[in-house]
mmCIF file of N, CA and C in Angstrom:
data_model
loop_
_atom_site.group_PDB
_atom_site.id
_atom_site.type_symbol
_atom_site.label_atom_id
_atom_site.label_comp_id
_atom_site.label_asym_id
_atom_site.label_seq_id
_atom_site.Cartn_x
_atom_site.Cartn_y
_atom_site.Cartn_z
ATOM 1 N N MET G 235 13.005 60.969 61.518
ATOM 2 C CA MET G 235 13.586 61.978 62.357
ATOM 3 C C MET G 235 12.238 62.715 63.326
ATOM 4 N N THR G 236 11.270 62.845 62.582
ATOM 5 C CA THR G 236 10.000 63.728 63.288
ATOM 6 C C THR G 236 9.474 62.725 64.563
ATOM 7 N N SER G 237 9.779 61.534 64.660
ATOM 8 C CA SER G 237 9.447 60.960 65.782
ATOM 9 C C SER G 237 10.467 61.083 66.880
ATOM 10 N N ALA G 238 11.983 61.243 66.608
ATOM 11 C CA ALA G 238 12.683 61.444 67.517
ATOM 12 C C ALA G 238 12.702 62.722 68.143
ATOM 13 N N LEU G 239 12.054 63.692 67.720
ATOM 14 C CA LEU G 239 11.553 65.104 68.084
ATOM 15 C C LEU G 239 10.209 65.045 69.130
ATOM 16 N N SER G 240 9.378 64.002 69.064
ATOM 17 C CA SER G 240 8.378 64.107 69.633
ATOM 18 C C SER G 240 8.442 64.273 71.438
ATOM 19 N N ARG G 241 8.063 64.832 71.866
ATOM 20 C CA ARG G 241 8.301 64.982 73.434
ATOM 21 C C ARG G 241 8.434 63.727 74.191
ATOM 22 N N PRO G 242 7.244 62.707 74.171
ATOM 23 C CA PRO G 242 7.526 61.756 75.044
ATOM 24 C C PRO G 242 9.065 60.873 74.501
ATOM 25 N N ARG G 243 9.257 60.882 73.117
ATOM 26 C CA ARG G 243 10.351 60.151 72.571
ATOM 27 C C ARG G 243 11.610 60.911 73.197
ATOM 28 N N LEU G 244 11.832 62.198 73.047
ATOM 29 C CA LEU G 244 12.629 62.938 73.425
ATOM 30 C C LEU G 244 13.019 62.845 74.997
ATOM 31 N N ARG G 245 11.886 62.719 75.738
ATOM 32 C CA ARG G 245 11.978 62.583 77.226
ATOM 33 C C ARG G 245 12.926 60.895 77.477
ATOM 34 N N GLU G 246 12.228 60.237 76.608
ATOM 35 C CA GLU G 246 12.934 58.698 76.874
ATOM 36 C C GLU G 246 14.403 58.797 76.458
ATOM 37 N N SER G 247 14.550 59.597 75.413
ATOM 38 C CA SER G 247 16.103 59.543 75.117
ATOM 39 C C SER G 247 16.892 60.223 75.737
ATOM 40 N N VAL G 248 16.723 61.417 76.495
ATOM 41 C CA VAL G 248 17.190 62.083 77.273
ATOM 42 C C VAL G 248 17.308 61.316 78.712
ATOM 43 N N ILE G 249 16.356 60.649 79.360
ATOM 44 C CA ILE G 249 16.592 60.029 80.428
ATOM 45 C C ILE G 249 17.627 59.005 80.093
ATOM 46 N N TYR G 250 17.274 58.132 79.140
ATOM 47 C CA TYR G 250 18.163 57.039 78.739
ATOM 48 C C TYR G 250 19.687 57.648 78.653
ATOM 49 N N ALA G 251 19.965 58.614 78.096
ATOM 50 C CA ALA G 251 21.153 59.182 77.732
ATOM 51 C C ALA G 251 22.022 59.447 79.210
ATOM 52 N N PHE G 252 21.048 60.399 80.028
ATOM 53 C CA PHE G 252 21.656 60.747 81.417
ATOM 54 C C PHE G 252 22.118 59.464 82.205
ATOM 55 N N SER G 253 21.248 58.106 81.788
ATOM 56 C CA SER G 253 21.571 56.975 82.573
ATOM 57 C C SER G 253 22.755 56.162 82.061
ATOM 58 N N THR G 254 23.007 56.307 80.876
ATOM 59 C CA THR G 254 23.928 55.358 80.304
ATOM 60 C C THR G 254 25.451 55.898 79.549
ATOM 61 N N THR G 255 25.093 57.022 79.106
ATOM 62 C CA THR G 255 26.315 57.814 78.439
ATOM 63 C C THR G 255 27.516 57.696 79.309
ATOM 64 N N PRO G 256 28.579 57.168 78.692
ATOM 65 C CA PRO G 256 29.629 57.337 79.695
ATOM 66 C C PRO G 256 30.347 58.528 79.924
ATOM 67 N N ARG G 257 30.349 59.643 79.168
ATOM 68 C CA ARG G 257 30.783 60.852 79.429
ATOM 69 C C ARG G 257 29.753 61.470 80.552
ATOM 70 N N LEU G 258 28.606 61.316 80.779
ATOM 71 C CA LEU G 258 27.858 61.976 81.613
ATOM 72 C C LEU G 258 28.027 61.320 82.888
ATOM 73 N N THR G 259 28.172 60.037 82.947
ATOM 74 C CA THR G 259 28.289 59.497 84.446
ATOM 75 C C THR G 259 29.722 59.134 84.521
ATOM 76 N N GLU G 260 30.717 59.328 83.854
ATOM 77 C CA GLU G 260 31.956 59.365 84.387
ATOM 78 C C GLU G 260 32.094 60.826 85.068
ATOM 79 N N ALA G 261 31.538 61.817 84.376
ATOM 80 C CA ALA G 261 31.398 63.308 84.680
ATOM 81 C C ALA G 261 30.805 63.463 86.015
ATOM 82 N N GLY G 262 30.301 62.503 86.645
ATOM 83 C CA GLY G 262 29.440 62.581 87.858
ATOM 84 C C GLY G 262 28.321 63.155 87.880
ATOM 85 N N LEU G 263 27.525 63.139 86.582
ATOM 86 C CA LEU G 263 26.134 63.609 86.671
ATOM 87 C C LEU G 263 24.977 62.897 87.311
ATOM 88 N N LYS G 264 24.175 63.653 88.118
ATOM 89 C CA LYS G 264 23.210 63.007 88.840
ATOM 90 C C LYS G 264 21.971 62.753 87.697
ATOM 91 N N PHE G 265 21.384 61.606 88.220
ATOM 92 C CA PHE G 265 20.046 61.417 87.012
ATOM 93 C C PHE G 265 19.118 62.621 87.398
ATOM 94 N N GLU G 266 19.138 63.054 88.441
ATOM 95 C CA GLU G 266 18.048 64.478 88.617
ATOM 96 C C GLU G 266 18.100 65.431 87.727
ATOM 97 N N THR G 267 19.387 65.730 87.287
ATOM 98 C CA THR G 267 19.653 66.559 86.286
ATOM 99 C C THR G 267 18.902 66.303 84.659
ATOM 100 N N ALA G 268 18.580 65.296 84.884
ATOM 101 C CA ALA G 268 18.034 64.840 83.343
ATOM 102 C C ALA G 268 16.718 65.713 83.024
ATOM 103 N N PRO G 269 15.844 65.751 83.705
ATOM 104 C CA PRO G 269 14.426 66.248 83.747
ATOM 105 C C PRO G 269 14.837 67.900 83.364
ATOM 106 N N ALA G 270 15.822 68.644 84.252
ATOM 107 C CA ALA G 270 16.281 69.830 84.148
ATOM 108 C C ALA G 270 16.792 70.085 82.767
ATOM 109 N N PHE G 271 17.645 69.299 82.164
ATOM 110 C CA PHE G 271 18.162 69.404 80.826
ATOM 111 C C PHE G 271 16.988 69.520 79.874
ATOM 112 N N LEU G 272 16.065 68.322 80.067
ATOM 113 C CA LEU G 272 14.905 68.199 78.923
ATOM 114 C C LEU G 272 13.973 69.735 78.993
ATOM 115 N N ALA G 273 13.968 70.132 80.078
ATOM 116 C CA ALA G 273 12.791 71.490 80.149
ATOM 117 C C ALA G 273 13.767 72.547 79.366
ATOM 118 N N LEU G 274 15.258 72.295 79.521
ATOM 119 C CA LEU G 274 15.965 73.490 78.789
ATOM 120 C C LEU G 274 15.921 72.942 77.416
ATOM 121 N N LEU G 275 16.079 71.802 76.858
ATOM 122 C CA LEU G 275 16.033 71.508 75.445
ATOM 123 C C LEU G 275 14.450 71.764 74.736
ATOM 124 N N ILE G 276 13.461 71.768 75.573
ATOM 125 C CA ILE G 276 12.085 71.767 74.967
ATOM 126 C C ILE G 276 11.941 73.638 74.796
ATOM 127 N N GLN G 277 12.457 74.182 75.865
ATOM 128 C CA GLN G 277 12.279 75.468 75.848
ATOM 129 C C GLN G 277 13.220 76.337 75.136
ATOM 130 N N GLY G 278 14.444 75.986 75.134
ATOM 131 C CA GLY G 278 15.302 76.467 73.994
ATOM 132 C C GLY G 278 16.454 77.328 74.801
ATOM 133 N N ALA G 279 15.739 77.825 76.039
ATOM 134 C CA ALA G 279 16.755 78.713 76.855
ATOM 135 C C ALA G 279 15.696 78.611 78.342
ATOM 136 N N LEU G 280 16.636 78.841 79.351
ATOM 137 C CA LEU G 280 16.169 79.072 80.808
ATOM 138 C C LEU G 280 16.881 79.956 81.629
ATOM 139 N N PRO G 281 16.342 80.726 82.331
ATOM 140 C CA PRO G 281 17.250 81.188 83.396
ATOM 141 C C PRO G 281 18.051 80.304 84.372
ATOM 142 N N ARG G 282 18.931 80.518 84.745
ATOM 143 C CA ARG G 282 19.665 79.761 85.515
ATOM 144 C C ARG G 282 18.957 79.243 86.806
ATOM 145 N N SER G 283 18.396 80.147 87.320
ATOM 146 C CA SER G 283 17.720 79.976 88.412
ATOM 147 C C SER G 283 16.541 78.987 88.351
ATOM 148 N N GLU G 284 15.772 78.803 87.228
ATOM 149 C CA GLU G 284 14.931 77.946 87.045
ATOM 150 C C GLU G 284 15.345 76.486 86.572
ATOM 151 N N PHE G 285 16.376 76.517 86.020
ATOM 152 C CA PHE G 285 17.372 75.364 85.652
ATOM 153 C C PHE G 285 17.624 74.581 87.036
ATOM 154 N N VAL G 286 18.267 75.388 88.242
ATOM 155 C CA VAL G 286 18.531 74.815 89.578
ATOM 156 C C VAL G 286 17.303 74.519 89.891
ATOM 157 N N ILE G 287 16.233 74.949 90.043
ATOM 158 C CA ILE G 287 14.845 74.834 90.608
ATOM 159 C C ILE G 287 14.453 73.292 89.872
ATOM 160 N N PHE G 288 14.463 73.053 88.730
ATOM 161 C CA PHE G 288 13.786 72.236 87.917
ATOM 162 C C PHE G 288 14.928 70.741 88.449
ATOM 163 N N THR G 289 15.769 70.980 88.905
ATOM 164 C CA THR G 289 16.649 69.660 89.271
ATOM 165 C C THR G 289 16.477 68.861 90.450
ATOM 166 N N GLY G 290 15.645 69.790 91.447
ATOM 167 C CA GLY G 290 15.190 69.177 92.751
ATOM 168 C C GLY G 290 15.975 69.071 93.491
ATOM 169 N N LEU G 291 17.723 69.796 93.385
ATOM 170 C CA LEU G 291 18.587 69.418 94.227
ATOM 171 C C LEU G 291 18.859 70.691 94.872
ATOM 172 N N GLN G 292 19.427 70.380 95.992
ATOM 173 C CA GLN G 292 19.912 71.672 96.808
ATOM 174 C C GLN G 292 20.803 72.435 95.992
ATOM 175 N N SER G 293 20.566 73.609 96.372
ATOM 176 C CA SER G 293 21.271 74.778 95.388
ATOM 177 C C SER G 293 22.738 74.699 95.198
ATOM 178 N N GLU G 294 23.575 74.182 96.068
ATOM 179 C CA GLU G 294 25.002 74.144 95.600
ATOM 180 C C GLU G 294 25.147 72.564 95.117
ATOM 181 N N ASP G 295 24.332 71.607 95.098
ATOM 182 C CA ASP G 295 24.211 70.306 94.633
ATOM 183 C C ASP G 295 23.915 70.789 92.827
ATOM 184 N N ALA G 296 23.007 71.523 92.934
ATOM 185 C CA ALA G 296 22.413 71.836 91.362
ATOM 186 C C ALA G 296 23.412 72.614 90.744
ATOM 187 N N SER G 297 23.812 73.489 91.414
ATOM 188 C CA SER G 297 24.837 74.403 90.709
ATOM 189 C C SER G 297 25.844 73.457 90.024
ATOM 190 N N ASP G 298 26.774 72.859 91.143
ATOM 191 C CA ASP G 298 27.568 71.828 90.651
ATOM 192 C C ASP G 298 27.140 71.109 89.490
ATOM 193 N N GLN G 299 25.937 70.311 89.520
ATOM 194 C CA GLN G 299 25.561 69.548 88.312
ATOM 195 C C GLN G 299 25.556 70.319 86.973
ATOM 196 N N LEU G 300 25.110 71.679 86.978
ATOM 197 C CA LEU G 300 25.036 72.692 86.089
ATOM 198 C C LEU G 300 26.480 72.724 85.408
ATOM 199 N N ASN G 301 27.634 73.194 86.530
ATOM 200 C CA ASN G 301 28.793 73.525 86.106
ATOM 201 C C ASN G 301 29.374 72.177 85.262
ATOM 202 N N ARG G 302 29.032 71.246 85.653
ATOM 203 C CA ARG G 302 29.597 69.756 84.936
ATOM 204 C C ARG G 302 28.842 69.798 83.606
ATOM 205 N N LEU G 303 27.941 70.106 83.343
ATOM 206 C CA LEU G 303 27.061 70.116 82.022
ATOM 207 C C LEU G 303 27.670 71.220 81.200
ATOM 208 N N ILE G 304 28.058 72.251 81.855
ATOM 209 C CA ILE G 304 28.697 73.391 80.986
ATOM 210 C C ILE G 304 29.969 72.933 80.556
ATOM 211 N N ASN G 305 30.779 72.380 81.425
ATOM 212 C CA ASN G 305 32.048 71.839 81.289
ATOM 213 C C ASN G 305 32.021 70.683 80.114
ATOM 214 N N LEU G 306 31.327 70.137 79.994
ATOM 215 C CA LEU G 306 30.801 68.801 78.879
ATOM 216 C C LEU G 306 30.374 69.584 77.659
ATOM 217 N N GLY G 307 30.058 71.018 77.812
ATOM 218 C CA GLY G 307 29.558 71.423 76.642
ATOM 219 C C GLY G 307 27.980 71.164 75.902
ATOM 220 N N VAL G 308 27.316 70.416 77.194
ATOM 221 C CA VAL G 308 25.924 69.944 76.850
ATOM 222 C C VAL G 308 25.224 71.336 77.199
ATOM 223 N N VAL G 309 25.623 72.096 78.180
ATOM 224 C CA VAL G 309 24.748 73.356 78.365
ATOM 225 C C VAL G 309 25.594 74.675 78.081
ATOM 226 N N VAL G 310 25.155 75.875 77.771
ATOM 227 C CA VAL G 310 26.185 76.857 77.612
ATOM 228 C C VAL G 310 25.364 77.929 78.153
ATOM 229 N N SER G 311 26.346 78.971 78.545
ATOM 230 C CA SER G 311 25.842 80.257 79.003
ATOM 231 C C SER G 311 26.566 81.250 78.196
ATOM 232 N N PRO G 312 25.515 81.859 77.488
ATOM 233 C CA PRO G 312 26.120 82.986 76.316
ATOM 234 C C PRO G 312 26.678 84.280 77.182
ATOM 235 N N PRO G 313 27.954 84.682 76.892
ATOM 236 C CA PRO G 313 28.576 85.640 77.578
ATOM 237 C C PRO G 313 27.854 86.827 77.609
ATOM 238 N N SER G 314 27.038 86.916 76.593
ATOM 239 C CA SER G 314 26.232 88.360 76.519
ATOM 240 C C SER G 314 25.045 88.385 77.739
ATOM 241 N N ASN G 315 24.638 87.208 78.148
ATOM 242 C CA ASN G 315 23.521 86.864 79.281
ATOM 243 C C ASN G 315 23.918 85.895 79.937
ATOM 244 N N PRO G 316 24.942 86.212 81.015
ATOM 245 C CA PRO G 316 25.248 84.817 81.775
ATOM 246 C C PRO G 316 24.328 84.276 82.525
ATOM 247 N N ARG G 317 23.255 84.901 82.798
ATOM 248 C CA ARG G 317 21.974 84.288 83.793
ATOM 249 C C ARG G 317 21.135 83.534 82.881
ATOM 250 N N THR G 318 21.388 83.272 81.685
ATOM 251 C CA THR G 318 20.445 82.600 81.073
ATOM 252 C C THR G 318 21.083 81.417 80.347
ATOM 253 N N LEU G 319 20.674 80.020 80.166
ATOM 254 C CA LEU G 319 21.059 78.712 79.832
ATOM 255 C C LEU G 319 20.584 78.454 78.491
ATOM 256 N N GLU G 320 21.502 77.904 77.648
ATOM 257 C CA GLU G 320 20.776 77.300 76.177
ATOM 258 C C GLU G 320 21.427 75.678 76.108
ATOM 259 N N VAL G 321 21.050 75.097 75.207
ATOM 260 C CA VAL G 321 21.768 73.884 74.722
ATOM 261 C C VAL G 321 22.763 74.026 74.009
ATOM 262 N N GLY G 322 23.848 73.368 74.517
ATOM 263 C CA GLY G 322 25.069 73.265 73.867
ATOM 264 C C GLY G 322 24.889 72.113 72.556
ATOM 265 N N LEU G 323 24.429 71.130 73.042
ATOM 266 C CA LEU G 323 24.330 69.761 72.058
ATOM 267 C C LEU G 323 25.393 69.340 71.220
ATOM 268 N N PRO G 324 26.734 69.075 71.915
ATOM 269 C CA PRO G 324 27.541 68.458 71.062
ATOM 270 C C PRO G 324 27.450 67.155 70.328
ATOM 271 N N ALA G 325 28.006 67.017 69.133
ATOM 272 C CA ALA G 325 27.537 65.651 68.586
ATOM 273 C C ALA G 325 27.832 64.406 68.988
ATOM 274 N N TRP G 326 28.748 64.271 70.342
ATOM 275 C CA TRP G 326 28.717 63.143 70.938
ATOM 276 C C TRP G 326 27.561 62.782 71.548
ATOM 277 N N PHE G 327 26.895 64.067 72.360
ATOM 278 C CA PHE G 327 25.533 64.039 72.916
ATOM 279 C C PHE G 327 24.346 63.825 72.002
ATOM 280 N N ALA G 328 24.664 64.557 71.056
ATOM 281 C CA ALA G 328 23.369 64.491 70.229
ATOM 282 C C ALA G 328 22.826 63.405 69.652
ATOM 283 N N LYS G 329 24.092 62.420 69.262
ATOM 284 C CA LYS G 329 23.696 60.764 68.626
ATOM 285 C C LYS G 329 23.229 60.197 69.736
ATOM 286 N N HIS G 330 23.099 60.478 70.921
ATOM 287 C CA HIS G 330 22.300 59.753 72.190
ATOM 288 C C HIS G 330 20.971 60.234 72.234
ATOM 289 N N ILE G 331 20.587 61.449 72.056
ATOM 290 C CA ILE G 331 19.294 62.079 72.226
ATOM 291 C C ILE G 331 18.573 62.215 71.062
ATOM 292 N N LEU G 332 19.318 62.016 69.861
ATOM 293 C CA LEU G 332 18.303 62.183 68.462
ATOM 294 C C LEU G 332 19.224 61.037 67.742
ATOM 295 N N PRO G 333 18.985 59.722 67.898
ATOM 296 C CA PRO G 333 19.811 58.856 67.222
ATOM 297 C C PRO G 333 19.584 58.660 65.783
ATOM 298 N N GLY G 334 18.375 58.965 65.239
ATOM 299 C CA GLY G 334 18.197 58.938 63.828
ATOM 300 C C GLY G 334 18.804 60.305 63.071
ATOM 301 N N LEU G 335 19.276 61.164 63.843
ATOM 302 C CA LEU G 335 19.819 62.297 63.231
ATOM 303 C C LEU G 335 20.594 62.298 62.136
ATOM 304 N N HIS G 336 21.823 61.399 62.549
ATOM 305 C CA HIS G 336 23.025 61.183 61.228
ATOM 306 C C HIS G 336 22.349 60.524 60.117
ATOM 307 N N THR G 337 21.721 59.533 60.222
ATOM 308 C CA THR G 337 21.146 59.117 59.286
ATOM 309 C C THR G 337 20.150 59.675 58.341
ATOM 310 N N SER G 338 19.146 60.474 58.871
ATOM 311 C CA SER G 338 18.270 61.423 58.349
ATOM 312 C C SER G 338 18.963 62.320 57.637
ATOM 313 N N VAL G 339 20.032 63.165 58.052
ATOM 314 C CA VAL G 339 21.127 64.086 57.629
ATOM 315 C C VAL G 339 21.913 63.589 56.255
ATOM 316 N N SER G 340 22.233 62.240 56.545
ATOM 317 C CA SER G 340 22.933 61.832 55.350
ATOM 318 C C SER G 340 22.033 61.313 54.256
ATOM 319 N N SER G 341 20.953 60.963 54.382
ATOM 320 C CA SER G 341 20.155 60.516 53.481
ATOM 321 C C SER G 341 19.775 61.402 52.270
#
């Protein structure tokens, strides 16, 4: 489990998940969104404006990608602070970026 949380391993897992997870690809997520999500995952929370900048996409495209992530539950925007983003990490996505989590928790 500890190795899954190392930054290099986490980066590999996130990049791989954004390239291969059917829910993400079918939702139309672009590969450029992966590094922005990784920054959010590592930091725990980010202002919306920083997330948009981290994608490297035009503002409209970045906002569209962010809305797709929110609709999937991968990113959440707390009602108490809608300008801040947090990681949603639904179970279907967590198993892709933390593959050893289920077996570690079950043991």
